[in-house]
PDB file of C-alpha atoms in Angstrom:
ATOM      1  CA  MET A   1     126.612 102.750 165.248  1.00  0.00           C
ATOM      2  CA  ALA A   2     124.323 105.232 165.457  1.00  0.00           C
ATOM      3  CA  LYS A   3     124.466 107.489 168.985  1.00  0.00           C
ATOM      4  CA  ALA A   4     120.733 107.666 171.189  1.00  0.00           C
ATOM      5  CA  LYS A   5     119.770 110.748 170.607  1.00  0.00           C
ATOM      6  CA  TYR A   6     119.669 111.499 174.679  1.00  0.00           C
ATOM      7  CA  GLU A   7     123.732 111.011 173.895  1.00  0.00           C
ATOM      8  CA  GLU A   8     123.508 113.734 170.752  1.00  0.00           C
ATOM      9  CA  ILE A   9     122.336 115.877 173.229  1.00  0.00           C
ATOM     10  CA  ALA A  10     124.118 115.012 175.449  1.00  0.00           C
ATOM     11  CA  ASP A  11     127.366 115.541 173.704  1.00  0.00           C
ATOM     12  CA  ILE A  12     125.636 118.729 172.668  1.00  0.00           C
ATOM     13  CA  LEU A  13     125.821 120.105 176.293  1.00  0.00           C
ATOM     14  CA  ARG A  14     128.643 119.183 177.737  1.00  0.00           C
ATOM     15  CA  ASP A  15     130.638 121.474 174.240  1.00  0.00           C
ATOM     16  CA  ARG A  16     128.852 123.619 174.988  1.00  0.00           C
ATOM     17  CA  ILE A  17     129.300 123.471 179.134  1.00  0.00           C
ATOM     18  CA  ALA A  18     133.066 123.118 177.339  1.00  0.00           C
ATOM     19  CA  ASP A  19     132.759 126.352 175.348  1.00  0.00           C
ATOM     20  CA  GLY A  20     131.078 128.849 178.358  1.00  0.00           C
ATOM     21  CA  VAL A  21     127.961 128.861 176.361  1.00  0.00           C
ATOM     22  CA  TYR A  22     126.773 127.568 179.922  1.00  0.00           C
ATOM     23  CA  PRO A  23     129.507 128.881 182.550  1.00  0.00           C
ATOM     24  CA  VAL A  24     129.748 128.122 185.506  1.00  0.00           C
ATOM     25  CA  ASP A  25     127.519 128.736 188.363  1.00  0.00           C
ATOM     26  CA  SER A  26     124.923 129.233 185.612  1.00  0.00           C
ATOM     27  CA  LEU A  27     122.178 127.439 185.059  1.00  0.00           C
ATOM     28  CA  LEU A  28     120.865 125.027 181.965  1.00  0.00           C
ATOM     29  CA  PRO A  29     117.698 125.935 179.995  1.00  0.00           C
ATOM     30  CA  THR A  30     114.612 123.828 181.706  1.00  0.00           C
ATOM     31  CA  GLN A  31     113.882 119.866 180.226  1.00  0.00           C
ATOM     32  CA  SER A  32     111.080 121.158 178.927  1.00  0.00           C
ATOM     33  CA  GLU A  33     113.408 124.814 176.729  1.00  0.00           C
ATOM     34  CA  LEU A  34     115.575 121.473 176.109  1.00  0.00           C
ATOM     35  CA  ALA A  35     112.666 119.011 175.191  1.00  0.00           C
ATOM     36  CA  ALA A  36     112.370 122.471 173.312  1.00  0.00           C
ATOM     37  CA  GLU A  37     114.576 122.924 171.831  1.00  0.00           C
ATOM     38  CA  PHE A  38     115.733 119.483 170.634  1.00  0.00           C
ATOM     39  CA  GLY A  39     112.446 117.863 169.466  1.00  0.00           C
ATOM     40  CA  ALA A  40     113.081 114.850 171.965  1.00  0.00           C
ATOM     41  CA  SER A  41     110.766 113.742 174.855  1.00  0.00           C
ATOM     42  CA  ARG A  42     111.684 115.374 178.615  1.00  0.00           C
ATOM     43  CA  MET A  43     112.077 111.274 179.942  1.00  0.00           C
ATOM     44  CA  THR A  44     115.436 111.306 176.462  1.00  0.00           C
ATOM     45  CA  VAL A  45     116.213 114.817 177.493  1.00  0.00           C
ATOM     46  CA  LYS A  46     116.143 114.058 181.227  1.00  0.00           C
ATOM     47  CA  LYS A  47     117.740 110.793 179.928  1.00  0.00           C
ATOM     48  CA  ALA A  48     120.754 113.080 178.319  1.00  0.00           C
ATOM     49  CA  VAL A  49     121.430 116.177 181.159  1.00  0.00           C
ATOM     50  CA  GLU A  50     121.239 111.718 184.573  1.00  0.00           C
ATOM     51  CA  ILE A  51     125.159 111.257 182.531  1.00  0.00           C
ATOM     52  CA  LEU A  52     126.322 114.962 182.816  1.00  0.00           C
ATOM     53  CA  ILE A  53     125.621 114.196 186.425  1.00  0.00           C
ATOM     54  CA  ILE A  54     128.042 111.397 187.321  1.00  0.00           C
ATOM     55  CA  GLU A  55     129.675 113.150 184.967  1.00  0.00           C
ATOM     56  CA  GLY A  56     129.861 115.286 187.162  1.00  0.00           C
ATOM     57  CA  LEU A  57     129.606 118.760 185.590  1.00  0.00           C
ATOM     58  CA  ILE A  58     126.269 119.679 186.337  1.00  0.00           C
ATOM     59  CA  TYR A  59     123.783 119.536 189.722  1.00  0.00           C
ATOM     60  CA  SER A  60     120.486 118.823 189.875  1.00  0.00           C
ATOM     61  CA  LYS A  61     117.581 118.974 192.533  1.00  0.00           C
ATOM     62  CA  GLN A  62     114.099 119.574 192.640  1.00  0.00           C
ATOM     63  CA  GLY A  63     113.271 122.890 192.940  1.00  0.00           C
ATOM     64  CA  ASN A  64     116.580 125.162 192.244  1.00  0.00           C
ATOM     65  CA  GLY A  65     117.462 123.684 188.541  1.00  0.00           C
ATOM     66  CA  THR A  66     120.630 122.579 187.367  1.00  0.00           C
ATOM     67  CA  LYS A  67     123.766 124.471 187.496  1.00  0.00           C
ATOM     68  CA  VAL A  68     127.061 123.790 185.946  1.00  0.00           C
ATOM     69  CA  LEU A  69     129.990 122.939 188.062  1.00  0.00           C
ATOM     70  CA  ASN A  70     133.445 124.056 188.368  1.00  0.00           C
ATOM     71  CA  SER A  71     134.755 120.517 186.952  1.00  0.00           C
ATOM     72  CA  SER A  72     137.494 121.031 185.563  1.00  0.00           C
ATOM     73  CA  PHE A  73     138.987 116.871 185.825  1.00  0.00           C
ATOM     74  CA  TRP A  74     136.303 116.152 183.502  1.00  0.00           C
ATOM     75  CA  ASN A  75     135.998 118.131 180.664  1.00  0.00           C
ATOM     76  CA  LYS A  76     138.895 116.044 178.785  1.00  0.00           C
ATOM     77  CA  LYS A  77     137.665 115.063 176.139  1.00  0.00           C
ATOM     78  CA  ASP A  78     139.583 111.797 175.597  1.00  0.00           C
ATOM     79  CA  SER A  79     138.552 111.011 178.947  1.00  0.00           C
ATOM     80  CA  ARG A  80     135.545 109.530 178.307  1.00  0.00           C
ATOM     81  CA  VAL A  81     135.144 105.605 177.138  1.00  0.00           C
ATOM     82  CA  ARG A  82     131.758 104.416 177.211  1.00  0.00           C
ATOM     83  CA  LEU A  83     131.187 100.611 178.288  1.00  0.00           C
ATOM     84  CA  ASN A  84     128.463 100.222 175.728  1.00  0.00           C
ATOM     85  CA  ASN A  85     130.960 102.631 172.845  1.00  0.00           C
ATOM     86  CA  PHE A  86     132.149 100.450 170.341  1.00  0.00           C
ATOM     87  CA  ASN A  87     133.661 103.667 167.204  1.00  0.00           C
ATOM     88  CA  GLY A  88     136.934 103.261 168.524  1.00  0.00           C
ATOM     89  CA  LEU A  89     139.544 106.362 169.337  1.00  0.00           C
ATOM     90  CA  SER A  90     138.513 108.210 165.851  1.00  0.00           C
ATOM     91  CA  LYS A  91     135.562 108.551 167.075  1.00  0.00           C
ATOM     92  CA  ASP A  92     135.914 108.771 170.455  1.00  0.00           C
ATOM     93  CA  LEU A  93     137.485 111.893 169.921  1.00  0.00           C
ATOM     94  CA  GLU A  94     135.387 113.147 166.763  1.00  0.00           C
ATOM     95  CA  GLY A  95     134.211 117.206 167.901  1.00  0.00           C
ATOM     96  CA  ASP A  96     138.189 117.086 169.553  1.00  0.00           C
ATOM     97  CA  SER A  97     140.520 120.271 166.996  1.00  0.00           C
ATOM     98  CA  ARG A  98     143.061 118.667 167.676  1.00  0.00           C
ATOM     99  CA  VAL A  99     144.465 115.647 164.915  1.00  0.00           C
ATOM    100  CA  LEU A 100     144.824 111.697 164.749  1.00  0.00           C
ATOM    101  CA  SER A 101     146.800 110.520 162.364  1.00  0.00           C
ATOM    102  CA  SER A 102     148.231 106.960 162.969  1.00  0.00           C
ATOM    103  CA  GLN A 103     151.238 105.134 162.199  1.00  0.00           C
ATOM    104  CA  VAL A 104     151.636 100.986 161.250  1.00  0.00           C
ATOM    105  CA  VAL A 105     154.882  99.921 163.767  1.00  0.00           C
ATOM    106  CA  GLU A 106     153.704  96.887 162.186  1.00  0.00           C
ATOM    107  CA  PHE A 107     151.221  94.766 160.024  1.00  0.00           C
ATOM    108  CA  SER A 108     150.615  90.821 159.460  1.00  0.00           C
ATOM    109  CA  VAL A 109     148.973  87.037 159.488  1.00  0.00           C
ATOM    110  CA  GLU A 110     149.625  85.164 162.076  1.00  0.00           C
ATOM    111  CA  PHE A 111     148.678  81.751 163.880  1.00  0.00           C
ATOM    112  CA  PRO A 112     147.597  83.359 167.167  1.00  0.00           C
ATOM    113  CA  ASN A 113     149.599  81.647 171.051  1.00  0.00           C
ATOM    114  CA  GLU A 114     147.872  80.179 173.336  1.00  0.00           C
ATOM    115  CA  GLU A 115     146.719  82.962 175.055  1.00  0.00           C
ATOM    116  CA  ILE A 116     145.273  85.001 172.052  1.00  0.00           C
ATOM    117  CA  ALA A 117     143.151  82.196 170.627  1.00  0.00           C
ATOM    118  CA  GLU A 118     141.555  81.806 173.314  1.00  0.00           C
ATOM    119  CA  ARG A 119     140.873  85.679 173.887  1.00  0.00           C
ATOM    120  CA  LEU A 120     139.596  85.549 170.717  1.00  0.00           C
ATOM    121  CA  GLN A 121     137.794  81.777 171.807  1.00  0.00           C
ATOM    122  CA  ILE A 122     139.583  80.022 168.932  1.00  0.00           C
ATOM    123  CA  GLU A 123     141.532  77.312 167.135  1.00  0.00           C
ATOM    124  CA  THR A 124     145.631  78.240 167.328  1.00  0.00           C
ATOM    125  CA  ASN A 125     145.854  76.640 163.640  1.00  0.00           C
ATOM    126  CA  THR A 126     143.814  79.810 163.147  1.00  0.00           C
ATOM    127  CA  PRO A 127     145.166  83.218 161.607  1.00  0.00           C
ATOM    128  CA  VAL A 128     145.105  85.648 162.700  1.00  0.00           C
ATOM    129  CA  TYR A 129     145.591  89.780 161.977  1.00  0.00           C
ATOM    130  CA  LYS A 130     148.268  91.220 164.230  1.00  0.00           C
ATOM    131  CA  ILE A 131     148.010  95.163 164.376  1.00  0.00           C
ATOM    132  CA  ILE A 132     150.362  97.691 166.401  1.00  0.00           C
ATOM    133  CA  ARG A 133     150.003 101.034 165.116  1.00  0.00           C
ATOM    134  CA  LEU A 134     150.733 103.819 167.037  1.00  0.00           C
ATOM    135  CA  ARG A 135     148.104 106.856 167.420  1.00  0.00           C
ATOM    136  CA  LEU A 136     149.350 110.165 167.430  1.00  0.00           C
ATOM    137  CA  LEU A 137     147.605 113.681 168.245  1.00  0.00           C
ATOM    138  CA  ASP A 138     148.666 117.417 166.800  1.00  0.00           C
ATOM    139  CA  GLY A 139     152.386 114.586 165.341  1.00  0.00           C
ATOM    140  CA  SER A 140     152.911 113.428 169.033  1.00  0.00           C
ATOM    141  CA  PRO A 141     152.782 109.878 170.435  1.00  0.00           C
ATOM    142  CA  TYR A 142     149.526 108.642 172.121  1.00  0.00           C
ATOM    143  CA  VAL A 143     148.361 105.816 172.427  1.00  0.00           C
ATOM    144  CA  LEU A 144     150.248 101.907 171.369  1.00  0.00           C
ATOM    145  CA  GLU A 145     147.700  99.498 169.635  1.00  0.00           C
ATOM    146  CA  HIS A 146     149.058  95.782 169.993  1.00  0.00           C
ATOM    147  CA  THR A 147     145.840  94.830 168.176  1.00  0.00           C
ATOM    148  CA  TYR A 148     144.415  90.994 167.460  1.00  0.00           C
ATOM    149  CA  MET A 149     141.177  90.370 165.011  1.00  0.00           C
ATOM    150  CA  PRO A 150     140.620  86.664 163.832  1.00  0.00           C
ATOM    151  CA  CYS A 151     141.045  86.940 159.326  1.00  0.00           C
ATOM    152  CA  ASP A 152     137.416  85.202 158.861  1.00  0.00           C
ATOM    153  CA  LEU A 153     135.832  88.154 159.742  1.00  0.00           C
ATOM    154  CA  VAL A 154     138.011  91.082 159.005  1.00  0.00           C
ATOM    155  CA  PRO A 155     138.120  90.117 155.137  1.00  0.00           C
ATOM    156  CA  SER A 156     139.768  92.041 153.455  1.00  0.00           C
ATOM    157  CA  LEU A 157     142.271  94.154 156.038  1.00  0.00           C
ATOM    158  CA  ASP A 158     144.873  96.734 154.509  1.00  0.00           C
ATOM    159  CA  GLU A 159     147.070  99.107 155.649  1.00  0.00           C
ATOM    160  CA  LYS A 160     145.196 101.754 153.845  1.00  0.00           C
ATOM    161  CA  VAL A 161     142.309 100.636 156.556  1.00  0.00           C
ATOM    162  CA  LEU A 162     144.541 101.297 159.307  1.00  0.00           C
ATOM    163  CA  LEU A 163     145.459 104.734 158.547  1.00  0.00           C
ATOM    164  CA  ALA A 164     142.475 105.627 158.642  1.00  0.00           C
ATOM    165  CA  SER A 165     139.486 103.679 161.086  1.00  0.00           C
ATOM    166  CA  ILE A 166     139.002 100.902 161.679  1.00  0.00           C
ATOM    167  CA  TYR A 167     135.817 101.254 163.383  1.00  0.00           C
ATOM    168  CA  ASP A 168     134.750 103.303 160.161  1.00  0.00           C
ATOM    169  CA  TYR A 169     135.394 100.451 158.313  1.00  0.00           C
ATOM    170  CA  LEU A 170     133.586  96.963 160.038  1.00  0.00           C
ATOM    171  CA  ILE A 171     131.180  99.125 160.853  1.00  0.00           C
ATOM    172  CA  ASN A 172     130.088 101.215 157.345  1.00  0.00           C
ATOM    173  CA  LYS A 173     131.437  99.113 154.608  1.00  0.00           C
ATOM    174  CA  LEU A 174     131.327  95.294 155.934  1.00  0.00           C
ATOM    175  CA  HIS A 175     128.491  95.927 158.017  1.00  0.00           C
ATOM    176  CA  LEU A 176     129.061  94.517 161.425  1.00  0.00           C
ATOM    177  CA  LYS A 177     127.566  94.572 165.111  1.00  0.00           C
ATOM    178  CA  PHE A 178     128.592  94.434 168.346  1.00  0.00           C
ATOM    179  CA  ASP A 179     126.785  92.930 171.316  1.00  0.00           C
ATOM    180  CA  GLY A 180     129.618  94.040 174.210  1.00  0.00           C
ATOM    181  CA  SER A 181     132.930  94.719 175.672  1.00  0.00           C
ATOM    182  CA  TYR A 182     135.240  93.714 178.423  1.00  0.00           C
ATOM    183  CA  ARG A 183     137.538  96.418 179.588  1.00  0.00           C
ATOM    184  CA  ASN A 184     140.824  95.556 181.919  1.00  0.00           C
ATOM    185  CA  ILE A 185     142.861  98.773 182.673  1.00  0.00           C
ATOM    186  CA  THR A 186     145.799  98.015 184.910  1.00  0.00           C
ATOM    187  CA  ALA A 187     148.692 100.351 185.318  1.00  0.00           C
ATOM    188  CA  ASP A 188     152.524  98.216 183.470  1.00  0.00           C
ATOM    189  CA  ARG A 189     155.885  98.806 183.235  1.00  0.00           C
ATOM    190  CA  PRO A 190     157.011 100.193 179.859  1.00  0.00           C
ATOM    191  CA  ASP A 191     158.388  97.547 177.575  1.00  0.00           C
ATOM    192  CA  ASP A 192     160.724  97.652 174.373  1.00  0.00           C
ATOM    193  CA  TYR A 193     157.834  99.079 171.965  1.00  0.00           C
ATOM    194  CA  ASP A 194     156.536 101.446 175.068  1.00  0.00           C
ATOM    195  CA  GLN A 195     159.900 102.870 175.064  1.00  0.00           C
ATOM    196  CA  LYS A 196     160.280 103.140 170.738  1.00  0.00           C
ATOM    197  CA  TYR A 197     157.293 105.075 170.518  1.00  0.00           C
ATOM    198  CA  LEU A 198     155.854 106.415 173.214  1.00  0.00           C
ATOM    199  CA  ASN A 199     158.970 108.286 174.544  1.00  0.00           C
ATOM    200  CA  CYS A 200     159.433 106.909 177.654  1.00  0.00           C
ATOM    201  CA  SER A 201     162.091 106.062 180.614  1.00  0.00           C
ATOM    202  CA  VAL A 202     162.304 103.473 181.812  1.00  0.00           C
ATOM    203  CA  SER A 203     160.700 104.766 185.920  1.00  0.00           C
ATOM    204  CA  ASP A 204     157.932 106.042 183.458  1.00  0.00           C
ATOM    205  CA  PRO A 205     154.323 103.686 184.337  1.00  0.00           C
ATOM    206  CA  VAL A 206     151.730 102.670 182.220  1.00  0.00           C
ATOM    207  CA  LEU A 207     147.926 102.544 182.095  1.00  0.00           C
ATOM    208  CA  GLN A 208     147.133  99.836 179.636  1.00  0.00           C
ATOM    209  CA  VAL A 209     143.715  98.920 178.552  1.00  0.00           C
ATOM    210  CA  GLU A 210     142.368  95.366 177.522  1.00  0.00           C
ATOM    211  CA  GLN A 211     139.973  95.074 174.884  1.00  0.00           C
ATOM    212  CA  ALA A 212     137.468  91.886 174.386  1.00  0.00           C
ATOM    213  CA  VAL A 213     134.886  93.190 171.754  1.00  0.00           C
ATOM    214  CA  TYR A 214     131.380  90.589 170.778  1.00  0.00           C
ATOM    215  CA  LEU A 215     129.271  90.922 168.131  1.00  0.00           C
ATOM    216  CA  GLU A 216     125.449  89.852 168.402  1.00  0.00           C
ATOM    217  CA  ASN A 217     126.410  85.784 167.230  1.00  0.00           C
ATOM    218  CA  GLY A 218     128.602  86.457 171.047  1.00  0.00           C
ATOM    219  CA  ARG A 219     132.205  85.593 168.741  1.00  0.00           C
ATOM    220  CA  PRO A 220     134.955  88.257 169.421  1.00  0.00           C
ATOM    221  CA  ILE A 221     135.866  90.224 166.485  1.00  0.00           C
ATOM    222  CA  GLU A 222     138.454  91.809 168.087  1.00  0.00           C
ATOM    223  CA  TYR A 223     141.441  91.968 171.517  1.00  0.00           C
ATOM    224  CA  SER A 224     143.610  93.888 172.332  1.00  0.00           C
ATOM    225  CA  ARG A 225     145.331  95.989 174.257  1.00  0.00           C
ATOM    226  CA  SER A 226     145.937 100.215 174.394  1.00  0.00           C
ATOM    227  CA  ARG A 227     149.068 101.611 176.466  1.00  0.00           C
ATOM    228  CA  ASN A 228     149.790 105.107 176.750  1.00  0.00           C
ATOM    229  CA  ARG A 229     151.862 107.127 179.361  1.00  0.00           C
ATOM    230  CA  PHE A 230     150.761 107.363 182.151  1.00  0.00           C
ATOM    231  CA  ASP A 231     150.987 111.714 181.375  1.00  0.00           C
ATOM    232  CA  THR A 232     149.566 111.242 178.540  1.00  0.00           C
ATOM    233  CA  LYS A 233     145.585 110.291 178.639  1.00  0.00           C
ATOM    234  CA  GLY A 234     143.316 108.936 181.431  1.00  0.00           C
ATOM    235  CA  TYR A 235     140.184 107.232 181.480  1.00  0.00           C
ATOM    236  CA  SER A 236     136.004 107.762 182.907  1.00  0.00           C
ATOM    237  CA  LEU A 237     133.677 105.319 182.447  1.00  0.00           C
ATOM    238  CA  LEU A 238     130.139 105.571 182.596  1.00  0.00           C
ATOM    239  CA  ASP A 239     127.573 102.679 181.932  1.00  0.00           C
ATOM    240  CA  VAL A 240     124.838 104.655 181.114  1.00  0.00           C
ATOM    241  CA  LYS A 241     122.587 101.223 179.766  1.00  0.00           C
ATOM    242  CA  ASN A 242     120.579 101.583 183.039  1.00  0.00           C
ATOM    243  CA  ILE A 243     119.814 104.959 183.407  1.00  0.00           C
TER     244      ILE A 243
END
């Protein structure tokens, strides 16, 4: 799913701030200057700037320009999750200098229990893929993903796809279109999988993101639970649809 122009501009400006191109306490170029640089309308640039204001990276006051804030708390590229983003972890970390890799812990086809069937809005006799993947950054455990997908919606899924990017396969090979998602973020105690694959002790809190992703026809294509150790990954949610 291609990004909107204002999101592309926001990404570039965000990277420039992180790299010190626009140092703390400096002023961003004016919206007219940015519009000329990016070949975009001032309204498009304004939407990009508003994203960074919401993220706490910059502050804008009429007559005083747009100032870069001392916001190191927000500079983790992996901590921002847009509510309208359906590109998966590989796309989220695109441009990150760390190397993302995957380890397939379990991959099977099974009939879902009542909870999974309800989340996917299918009958319990409908086959689903059960996928457990450990995602690693520079070889260190990052996120443990428990994913369920109806087999009829994702034909020919195999380990080669799982070791790369599932969402790249869904978008670029199957040409699926997404309409929305639901996410629920909670804290939990570590289970046996967390202790084994995320190097959690029995007392380490785990952050869980429960997610259902829907196609344009309203049918759920994914129900997943992504889990990470409390000190490995965090989330800040940004909805840019109504900016």
